[in-house]
PDB file of C-alpha atoms in Angstrom:
ATOM      1  CA  UNK A  20    -249.407 -42.804 -22.219  1.00  0.00           C
ATOM      2  CA  UNK A  21    -246.191 -40.918 -21.639  1.00  0.00           C
ATOM      3  CA  UNK A  22    -246.160 -37.403 -23.048  1.00  0.00           C
ATOM      4  CA  UNK A  23    -243.311 -36.757 -25.478  1.00  0.00           C
ATOM      5  CA  UNK A  24    -242.606 -33.569 -23.517  1.00  0.00           C
ATOM      6  CA  UNK A  25    -242.511 -35.243 -20.107  1.00  0.00           C
ATOM      7  CA  UNK A  26    -238.703 -35.569 -19.921  1.00  0.00           C
ATOM      8  CA  UNK A  27    -238.272 -31.932 -20.872  1.00  0.00           C
ATOM      9  CA  UNK A  28    -240.870 -30.901 -18.258  1.00  0.00           C
ATOM     10  CA  UNK A  29    -238.935 -32.683 -15.515  1.00  0.00           C
ATOM     11  CA  UNK A  30    -235.748 -30.923 -16.538  1.00  0.00           C
ATOM     12  CA  UNK A  31    -237.422 -27.526 -16.453  1.00  0.00           C
ATOM     13  CA  UNK A  32    -238.934 -28.168 -13.018  1.00  0.00           C
ATOM     14  CA  UNK A  33    -235.892 -29.795 -11.467  1.00  0.00           C
ATOM     15  CA  UNK A  34    -232.785 -28.889 -13.431  1.00  0.00           C
ATOM     16  CA  UNK A  35    -230.392 -29.133 -10.493  1.00  0.00           C
ATOM     17  CA  UNK A  36    -231.784 -32.471  -9.412  1.00  0.00           C
ATOM     18  CA  UNK A  37    -231.395 -33.882 -12.915  1.00  0.00           C
ATOM     19  CA  UNK A  38    -227.748 -32.808 -13.115  1.00  0.00           C
ATOM     20  CA  UNK A  39    -226.988 -34.210  -9.671  1.00  0.00           C
ATOM     21  CA  UNK A  40    -228.527 -37.564 -10.525  1.00  0.00           C
ATOM     22  CA  UNK A  41    -226.531 -37.779 -13.761  1.00  0.00           C
ATOM     23  CA  UNK A  42    -223.288 -36.942 -11.955  1.00  0.00           C
ATOM     24  CA  UNK A  43    -224.026 -39.529  -9.281  1.00  0.00           C
ATOM     25  CA  UNK A  44    -224.674 -42.112 -11.952  1.00  0.00           C
ATOM     26  CA  UNK A  45    -221.423 -41.320 -13.787  1.00  0.00           C
ATOM     27  CA  UNK A  46    -219.492 -41.414 -10.521  1.00  0.00           C
ATOM     28  CA  UNK A  47    -221.190 -44.711  -9.685  1.00  0.00           C
ATOM     29  CA  UNK A  48    -220.089 -46.206 -13.007  1.00  0.00           C
ATOM     30  CA  UNK A  49    -216.466 -45.240 -12.388  1.00  0.00           C
ATOM     31  CA  UNK A  50    -216.293 -46.881  -8.972  1.00  0.00           C
ATOM     32  CA  UNK A  51    -215.201 -50.463  -8.578  1.00  0.00           C
ATOM     33  CA  UNK A  52    -217.068 -53.142  -6.713  1.00  0.00           C
ATOM     34  CA  UNK A  53    -217.521 -53.064  -2.945  1.00  0.00           C
ATOM     35  CA  UNK A  54    -215.239 -55.080  -0.682  1.00  0.00           C
ATOM     36  CA  UNK A  55    -216.996 -58.428  -0.135  1.00  0.00           C
ATOM     37  CA  UNK A  56    -216.600 -61.208   2.421  1.00  0.00           C
ATOM     38  CA  UNK A  57    -217.794 -64.778   1.952  1.00  0.00           C
ATOM     39  CA  UNK A  58    -218.805 -67.698   4.148  1.00  0.00           C
ATOM     40  CA  UNK A  59    -216.559 -70.742   3.794  1.00  0.00           C
ATOM     41  CA  UNK A  60    -219.268 -72.525   1.775  1.00  0.00           C
ATOM     42  CA  UNK A  61    -219.337 -69.581  -0.679  1.00  0.00           C
ATOM     43  CA  UNK A  62    -223.116 -69.586  -0.330  1.00  0.00           C
ATOM     44  CA  UNK A  63    -223.345 -66.364   1.672  1.00  0.00           C
ATOM     45  CA  UNK A  64    -221.674 -63.014   0.976  1.00  0.00           C
ATOM     46  CA  UNK A  65    -221.770 -59.649   2.703  1.00  0.00           C
ATOM     47  CA  UNK A  66    -220.736 -56.129   1.846  1.00  0.00           C
ATOM     48  CA  UNK A  67    -221.701 -52.580   2.761  1.00  0.00           C
ATOM     49  CA  UNK A  68    -223.295 -50.105   0.382  1.00  0.00           C
ATOM     50  CA  UNK A  69    -222.153 -46.522   0.947  1.00  0.00           C
ATOM     51  CA  UNK A  70    -224.055 -43.460  -0.209  1.00  0.00           C
ATOM     52  CA  UNK A  71    -226.266 -40.532   0.769  1.00  0.00           C
ATOM     53  CA  UNK A  72    -228.379 -42.792   2.987  1.00  0.00           C
ATOM     54  CA  UNK A  73    -225.330 -44.022   4.880  1.00  0.00           C
ATOM     55  CA  UNK A  74    -223.688 -47.408   5.203  1.00  0.00           C
ATOM     56  CA  UNK A  75    -226.104 -50.248   4.508  1.00  0.00           C
ATOM     57  CA  UNK A  76    -225.311 -53.904   5.173  1.00  0.00           C
ATOM     58  CA  UNK A  77    -226.094 -56.089   2.153  1.00  0.00           C
ATOM     59  CA  UNK A  78    -226.232 -59.843   1.858  1.00  0.00           C
ATOM     60  CA  UNK A  79    -226.215 -62.244  -1.086  1.00  0.00           C
ATOM     61  CA  UNK A  80    -227.416 -65.825  -0.567  1.00  0.00           C
ATOM     62  CA  UNK A  81    -227.333 -68.852  -2.860  1.00  0.00           C
ATOM     63  CA  UNK A  82    -229.703 -71.730  -2.105  1.00  0.00           C
ATOM     64  CA  UNK A  83    -230.083 -74.946  -4.092  1.00  0.00           C
ATOM     65  CA  UNK A  84    -233.512 -76.153  -5.200  1.00  0.00           C
ATOM     66  CA  UNK A  85    -234.418 -79.550  -3.735  1.00  0.00           C
ATOM     67  CA  UNK A  86    -235.753 -80.732  -7.102  1.00  0.00           C
ATOM     68  CA  UNK A  87    -232.803 -79.309  -9.086  1.00  0.00           C
ATOM     69  CA  UNK A  88    -229.741 -79.502  -6.824  1.00  0.00           C
ATOM     70  CA  UNK A  89    -227.511 -78.023  -9.540  1.00  0.00           C
ATOM     71  CA  UNK A  90    -229.635 -74.887  -9.692  1.00  0.00           C
ATOM     72  CA  UNK A  91    -229.112 -72.219  -7.030  1.00  0.00           C
ATOM     73  CA  UNK A  92    -231.544 -69.407  -6.345  1.00  0.00           C
ATOM     74  CA  UNK A  93    -229.826 -66.083  -5.755  1.00  0.00           C
ATOM     75  CA  UNK A  94    -231.296 -63.942  -2.993  1.00  0.00           C
ATOM     76  CA  UNK A  95    -230.111 -60.440  -2.346  1.00  0.00           C
ATOM     77  CA  UNK A  96    -231.152 -57.749   0.092  1.00  0.00           C
ATOM     78  CA  UNK A  97    -230.476 -55.549   3.088  1.00  0.00           C
ATOM     79  CA  UNK A  98    -229.778 -56.945   6.537  1.00  0.00           C
ATOM     80  CA  UNK A  99    -231.876 -55.188   9.167  1.00  0.00           C
ATOM     81  CA  UNK A 100    -231.021 -54.420  12.790  1.00  0.00           C
ATOM     82  CA  UNK A 101    -232.786 -57.667  13.701  1.00  0.00           C
ATOM     83  CA  UNK A 102    -230.230 -59.569  11.594  1.00  0.00           C
ATOM     84  CA  UNK A 103    -232.883 -60.652   9.098  1.00  0.00           C
ATOM     85  CA  UNK A 104    -232.311 -60.197   5.407  1.00  0.00           C
ATOM     86  CA  UNK A 105    -235.041 -58.425   3.455  1.00  0.00           C
ATOM     87  CA  UNK A 106    -235.210 -58.159  -0.324  1.00  0.00           C
ATOM     88  CA  UNK A 107    -238.065 -55.656  -0.455  1.00  0.00           C
ATOM     89  CA  UNK A 108    -236.191 -52.625   0.905  1.00  0.00           C
ATOM     90  CA  UNK A 109    -235.278 -49.925  -1.623  1.00  0.00           C
ATOM     91  CA  UNK A 110    -232.254 -48.210  -0.093  1.00  0.00           C
ATOM     92  CA  UNK A 111    -231.872 -45.409  -2.691  1.00  0.00           C
ATOM     93  CA  UNK A 112    -228.150 -45.133  -2.015  1.00  0.00           C
ATOM     94  CA  UNK A 113    -227.387 -44.019  -5.587  1.00  0.00           C
ATOM     95  CA  UNK A 114    -225.073 -46.967  -6.161  1.00  0.00           C
ATOM     96  CA  UNK A 115    -227.208 -49.543  -7.982  1.00  0.00           C
ATOM     97  CA  UNK A 116    -224.674 -50.269 -10.734  1.00  0.00           C
ATOM     98  CA  UNK A 117    -221.887 -50.681  -8.183  1.00  0.00           C
ATOM     99  CA  UNK A 118    -224.088 -53.030  -6.168  1.00  0.00           C
ATOM    100  CA  UNK A 119    -225.025 -55.103  -9.223  1.00  0.00           C
ATOM    101  CA  UNK A 120    -221.377 -55.321 -10.186  1.00  0.00           C
ATOM    102  CA  UNK A 121    -220.563 -56.522  -6.661  1.00  0.00           C
ATOM    103  CA  UNK A 122    -223.312 -59.152  -6.829  1.00  0.00           C
ATOM    104  CA  UNK A 123    -221.827 -60.302 -10.157  1.00  0.00           C
ATOM    105  CA  UNK A 124    -218.500 -60.711  -8.366  1.00  0.00           C
ATOM    106  CA  UNK A 125    -220.147 -62.982  -5.779  1.00  0.00           C
ATOM    107  CA  UNK A 126    -221.508 -65.165  -8.612  1.00  0.00           C
ATOM    108  CA  UNK A 127    -217.996 -65.676  -9.976  1.00  0.00           C
ATOM    109  CA  UNK A 128    -216.725 -66.555  -6.499  1.00  0.00           C
ATOM    110  CA  UNK A 129    -219.652 -68.956  -6.035  1.00  0.00           C
ATOM    111  CA  UNK A 130    -218.521 -70.724  -9.241  1.00  0.00           C
ATOM    112  CA  UNK A 131    -215.132 -71.513  -7.703  1.00  0.00           C
ATOM    113  CA  UNK A 132    -216.795 -74.330  -5.742  1.00  0.00           C
ATOM    114  CA  UNK A 133    -219.653 -75.148  -8.132  1.00  0.00           C
ATOM    115  CA  UNK A 134    -218.453 -74.615 -11.715  1.00  0.00           C
ATOM    116  CA  UNK A 135    -221.285 -76.699 -13.208  1.00  0.00           C
ATOM    117  CA  UNK A 136    -224.123 -75.003 -11.344  1.00  0.00           C
ATOM    118  CA  UNK A 137    -226.854 -72.813 -12.728  1.00  0.00           C
ATOM    119  CA  UNK A 138    -227.668 -69.556 -10.923  1.00  0.00           C
ATOM    120  CA  UNK A 139    -231.330 -68.589 -11.027  1.00  0.00           C
ATOM    121  CA  UNK A 140    -232.121 -64.876 -10.641  1.00  0.00           C
ATOM    122  CA  UNK A 141    -235.517 -63.265 -10.343  1.00  0.00           C
ATOM    123  CA  UNK A 142    -236.464 -59.956  -8.744  1.00  0.00           C
ATOM    124  CA  UNK A 143    -239.206 -59.816  -6.154  1.00  0.00           C
ATOM    125  CA  UNK A 144    -241.013 -57.255  -8.331  1.00  0.00           C
ATOM    126  CA  UNK A 145    -241.085 -56.587 -12.091  1.00  0.00           C
ATOM    127  CA  UNK A 146    -239.182 -53.337 -11.429  1.00  0.00           C
ATOM    128  CA  UNK A 147    -236.407 -55.196  -9.609  1.00  0.00           C
ATOM    129  CA  UNK A 148    -236.219 -57.790 -12.409  1.00  0.00           C
ATOM    130  CA  UNK A 149    -235.933 -54.898 -14.909  1.00  0.00           C
ATOM    131  CA  UNK A 150    -233.058 -53.491 -12.869  1.00  0.00           C
ATOM    132  CA  UNK A 151    -231.301 -56.857 -13.074  1.00  0.00           C
ATOM    133  CA  UNK A 152    -231.872 -56.883 -16.840  1.00  0.00           C
ATOM    134  CA  UNK A 153    -230.250 -53.437 -17.124  1.00  0.00           C
ATOM    135  CA  UNK A 154    -227.319 -54.654 -15.036  1.00  0.00           C
ATOM    136  CA  UNK A 155    -226.859 -57.665 -17.335  1.00  0.00           C
ATOM    137  CA  UNK A 156    -227.108 -55.427 -20.428  1.00  0.00           C
ATOM    138  CA  UNK A 157    -224.413 -53.124 -19.059  1.00  0.00           C
ATOM    139  CA  UNK A 158    -222.023 -56.021 -18.434  1.00  0.00           C
ATOM    140  CA  UNK A 159    -222.970 -58.368 -21.260  1.00  0.00           C
ATOM    141  CA  UNK A 160    -219.939 -57.622 -23.423  1.00  0.00           C
ATOM    142  CA  UNK A 161    -217.660 -58.268 -20.452  1.00  0.00           C
ATOM    143  CA  UNK A 162    -219.076 -61.705 -19.585  1.00  0.00           C
ATOM    144  CA  UNK A 163    -220.744 -63.189 -22.674  1.00  0.00           C
ATOM    145  CA  UNK A 164    -217.546 -64.929 -23.783  1.00  0.00           C
ATOM    146  CA  UNK A 165    -217.393 -66.890 -20.542  1.00  0.00           C
ATOM    147  CA  UNK A 166    -220.936 -67.202 -19.247  1.00  0.00           C
ATOM    148  CA  UNK A 167    -224.207 -68.356 -20.707  1.00  0.00           C
ATOM    149  CA  UNK A 168    -226.931 -65.940 -19.713  1.00  0.00           C
ATOM    150  CA  UNK A 169    -230.485 -67.003 -20.405  1.00  0.00           C
ATOM    151  CA  UNK A 170    -233.670 -64.983 -20.056  1.00  0.00           C
ATOM    152  CA  UNK A 171    -237.097 -66.464 -19.412  1.00  0.00           C
ATOM    153  CA  UNK A 172    -239.261 -65.218 -22.274  1.00  0.00           C
ATOM    154  CA  UNK A 173    -243.023 -64.753 -22.129  1.00  0.00           C
ATOM    155  CA  UNK A 174    -243.731 -68.266 -23.367  1.00  0.00           C
ATOM    156  CA  UNK A 175    -241.889 -69.693 -20.355  1.00  0.00           C
ATOM    157  CA  UNK A 176    -239.004 -70.611 -22.619  1.00  0.00           C
ATOM    158  CA  UNK A 177    -235.352 -69.951 -21.838  1.00  0.00           C
ATOM    159  CA  UNK A 178    -233.485 -68.140 -24.594  1.00  0.00           C
ATOM    160  CA  UNK A 179    -229.992 -66.701 -24.781  1.00  0.00           C
ATOM    161  CA  UNK A 180    -230.178 -63.191 -23.352  1.00  0.00           C
ATOM    162  CA  UNK A 181    -230.918 -60.444 -25.878  1.00  0.00           C
ATOM    163  CA  UNK A 182    -230.717 -56.783 -24.980  1.00  0.00           C
ATOM    164  CA  UNK A 183    -234.068 -55.768 -26.421  1.00  0.00           C
ATOM    165  CA  UNK A 184    -236.245 -58.483 -24.872  1.00  0.00           C
ATOM    166  CA  UNK A 185    -238.227 -58.400 -21.622  1.00  0.00           C
ATOM    167  CA  UNK A 186    -237.593 -61.327 -19.283  1.00  0.00           C
ATOM    168  CA  UNK A 187    -239.178 -62.463 -16.034  1.00  0.00           C
ATOM    169  CA  UNK A 188    -236.152 -64.414 -14.748  1.00  0.00           C
ATOM    170  CA  UNK A 189    -232.554 -65.228 -15.636  1.00  0.00           C
ATOM    171  CA  UNK A 190    -230.268 -68.250 -15.530  1.00  0.00           C
ATOM    172  CA  UNK A 191    -226.481 -68.092 -15.579  1.00  0.00           C
ATOM    173  CA  UNK A 192    -224.112 -70.956 -16.352  1.00  0.00           C
ATOM    174  CA  UNK A 193    -220.364 -70.964 -16.789  1.00  0.00           C
ATOM    175  CA  UNK A 194    -219.225 -71.909 -20.311  1.00  0.00           C
ATOM    176  CA  UNK A 195    -216.072 -73.576 -19.102  1.00  0.00           C
ATOM    177  CA  UNK A 196    -216.059 -76.012 -16.233  1.00  0.00           C
ATOM    178  CA  UNK A 197    -213.063 -74.477 -14.507  1.00  0.00           C
ATOM    179  CA  UNK A 198    -212.565 -70.861 -13.626  1.00  0.00           C
ATOM    180  CA  UNK A 199    -208.786 -70.874 -13.855  1.00  0.00           C
ATOM    181  CA  UNK A 200    -207.184 -67.468 -13.764  1.00  0.00           C
TER     182      UNK A 200
ATOM    183  CA  UNK B   1    -207.068 -73.537 -19.899  1.00  0.00           C
ATOM    184  CA  UNK B   2    -209.641 -71.214 -21.385  1.00  0.00           C
ATOM    185  CA  UNK B   3    -208.490 -67.757 -22.491  1.00  0.00           C
ATOM    186  CA  UNK B   4    -210.655 -65.040 -21.017  1.00  0.00           C
ATOM    187  CA  UNK B   5    -211.120 -61.508 -22.248  1.00  0.00           C
ATOM    188  CA  UNK B   6    -208.915 -59.038 -20.302  1.00  0.00           C
ATOM    189  CA  UNK B   7    -211.898 -57.426 -18.615  1.00  0.00           C
ATOM    190  CA  UNK B   8    -213.285 -60.776 -17.547  1.00  0.00           C
ATOM    191  CA  UNK B   9    -209.880 -61.900 -16.279  1.00  0.00           C
ATOM    192  CA  UNK B  10    -209.641 -58.764 -14.169  1.00  0.00           C
ATOM    193  CA  UNK B  11    -213.106 -59.447 -12.819  1.00  0.00           C
ATOM    194  CA  UNK B  12    -212.171 -63.062 -12.030  1.00  0.00           C
ATOM    195  CA  UNK B  13    -209.094 -61.906 -10.138  1.00  0.00           C
ATOM    196  CA  UNK B  14    -211.234 -59.596  -8.036  1.00  0.00           C
ATOM    197  CA  UNK B  15    -213.550 -62.510  -7.276  1.00  0.00           C
ATOM    198  CA  UNK B  16    -210.580 -64.695  -6.344  1.00  0.00           C
ATOM    199  CA  UNK B  17    -209.515 -62.054  -3.836  1.00  0.00           C
ATOM    200  CA  UNK B  18    -212.785 -62.219  -1.895  1.00  0.00           C
ATOM    201  CA  UNK B  19    -211.859 -63.221   1.649  1.00  0.00           C
ATOM    202  CA  UNK B  20    -213.571 -65.845   3.783  1.00  0.00           C
ATOM    203  CA  UNK B  21    -215.131 -64.598   7.011  1.00  0.00           C
ATOM    204  CA  UNK B  22    -216.091 -67.518   9.240  1.00  0.00           C
ATOM    205  CA  UNK B  23    -218.552 -65.387  11.159  1.00  0.00           C
ATOM    206  CA  UNK B  24    -220.747 -65.695   8.051  1.00  0.00           C
ATOM    207  CA  UNK B  25    -220.859 -69.473   8.396  1.00  0.00           C
ATOM    208  CA  UNK B  26    -223.846 -69.385  10.737  1.00  0.00           C
ATOM    209  CA  UNK B  27    -227.189 -70.117   9.111  1.00  0.00           C
ATOM    210  CA  UNK B  28    -229.247 -67.184   7.909  1.00  0.00           C
ATOM    211  CA  UNK B  29    -232.917 -66.831   8.588  1.00  0.00           C
ATOM    212  CA  UNK B  30    -234.457 -65.122   5.570  1.00  0.00           C
ATOM    213  CA  UNK B  31    -238.225 -65.714   5.576  1.00  0.00           C
ATOM    214  CA  UNK B  32    -238.688 -64.130   2.139  1.00  0.00           C
ATOM    215  CA  UNK B  33    -236.466 -66.821   0.663  1.00  0.00           C
ATOM    216  CA  UNK B  34    -239.079 -69.558   1.187  1.00  0.00           C
ATOM    217  CA  UNK B  35    -241.518 -67.734  -1.076  1.00  0.00           C
ATOM    218  CA  UNK B  36    -238.738 -66.990  -3.552  1.00  0.00           C
ATOM    219  CA  UNK B  37    -237.781 -70.682  -3.675  1.00  0.00           C
ATOM    220  CA  UNK B  38    -241.418 -71.631  -4.258  1.00  0.00           C
ATOM    221  CA  UNK B  39    -241.748 -69.213  -7.179  1.00  0.00           C
ATOM    222  CA  UNK B  40    -238.482 -70.411  -8.696  1.00  0.00           C
ATOM    223  CA  UNK B  41    -239.493 -74.040  -8.252  1.00  0.00           C
ATOM    224  CA  UNK B  42    -242.730 -73.443 -10.205  1.00  0.00           C
ATOM    225  CA  UNK B  43    -240.884 -71.699 -13.030  1.00  0.00           C
ATOM    226  CA  UNK B  44    -238.292 -74.464 -13.324  1.00  0.00           C
ATOM    227  CA  UNK B  45    -241.030 -77.114 -13.285  1.00  0.00           C
ATOM    228  CA  UNK B  46    -242.623 -75.469 -16.335  1.00  0.00           C
ATOM    229  CA  UNK B  47    -239.601 -74.122 -18.223  1.00  0.00           C
ATOM    230  CA  UNK B  48    -237.034 -76.755 -17.297  1.00  0.00           C
ATOM    231  CA  UNK B  49    -233.397 -75.914 -17.942  1.00  0.00           C
ATOM    232  CA  UNK B  50    -231.916 -74.577 -21.174  1.00  0.00           C
ATOM    233  CA  UNK B  51    -229.667 -76.875 -23.154  1.00  0.00           C
ATOM    234  CA  UNK B  52    -226.016 -75.890 -23.257  1.00  0.00           C
ATOM    235  CA  UNK B  53    -223.307 -77.269 -25.537  1.00  0.00           C
TER     236      UNK B  53
END
């Protein structure tokens, strides 16, 4: 069980680190999305994360399920020197909110060609899925008027996303069938 | 035409400005994706799809 004094203890032991992390986070929130490029099918996107660990090549992939061709699984990860994408790497580049915002941008672009599709999102670990949930929470007000966002609740039932609920996966669907500007 | 919130419209415009790079048109080998597809397939088989209006 977490001690009620644990947060205070961390601050006492690492005050400078705590301040730096907060500043990084605030700076991160102010920045806009990364510059993204897309394949002509709008099923593959690439951008570069920039931060204390350098420039890291990121890729977002959408792949349809054979059994549900209107549902696309979203894959996201780093591209290694071997050209292979890996979704297990934790790059710690202090830009997670900027990255999530950029991935959200790729979903909107994806919808240009497939306005009736569902996008299925699930992290490869519970921690990664929690990070996605935080990203959705932070942007919910911005998108809830135009997108349905569903969370997979414990009973394996989809429900409209609520901020205070844990979910193991997410589904996104556009409310309108055309994304006219 | 649907009226979007200003913030969403701005976000849509950014998405519209994403450029196509044909060098990304080659197929991508992502071994982890096979497992990811399998997990997603099982979830969708049980949970189905939510109903939307």
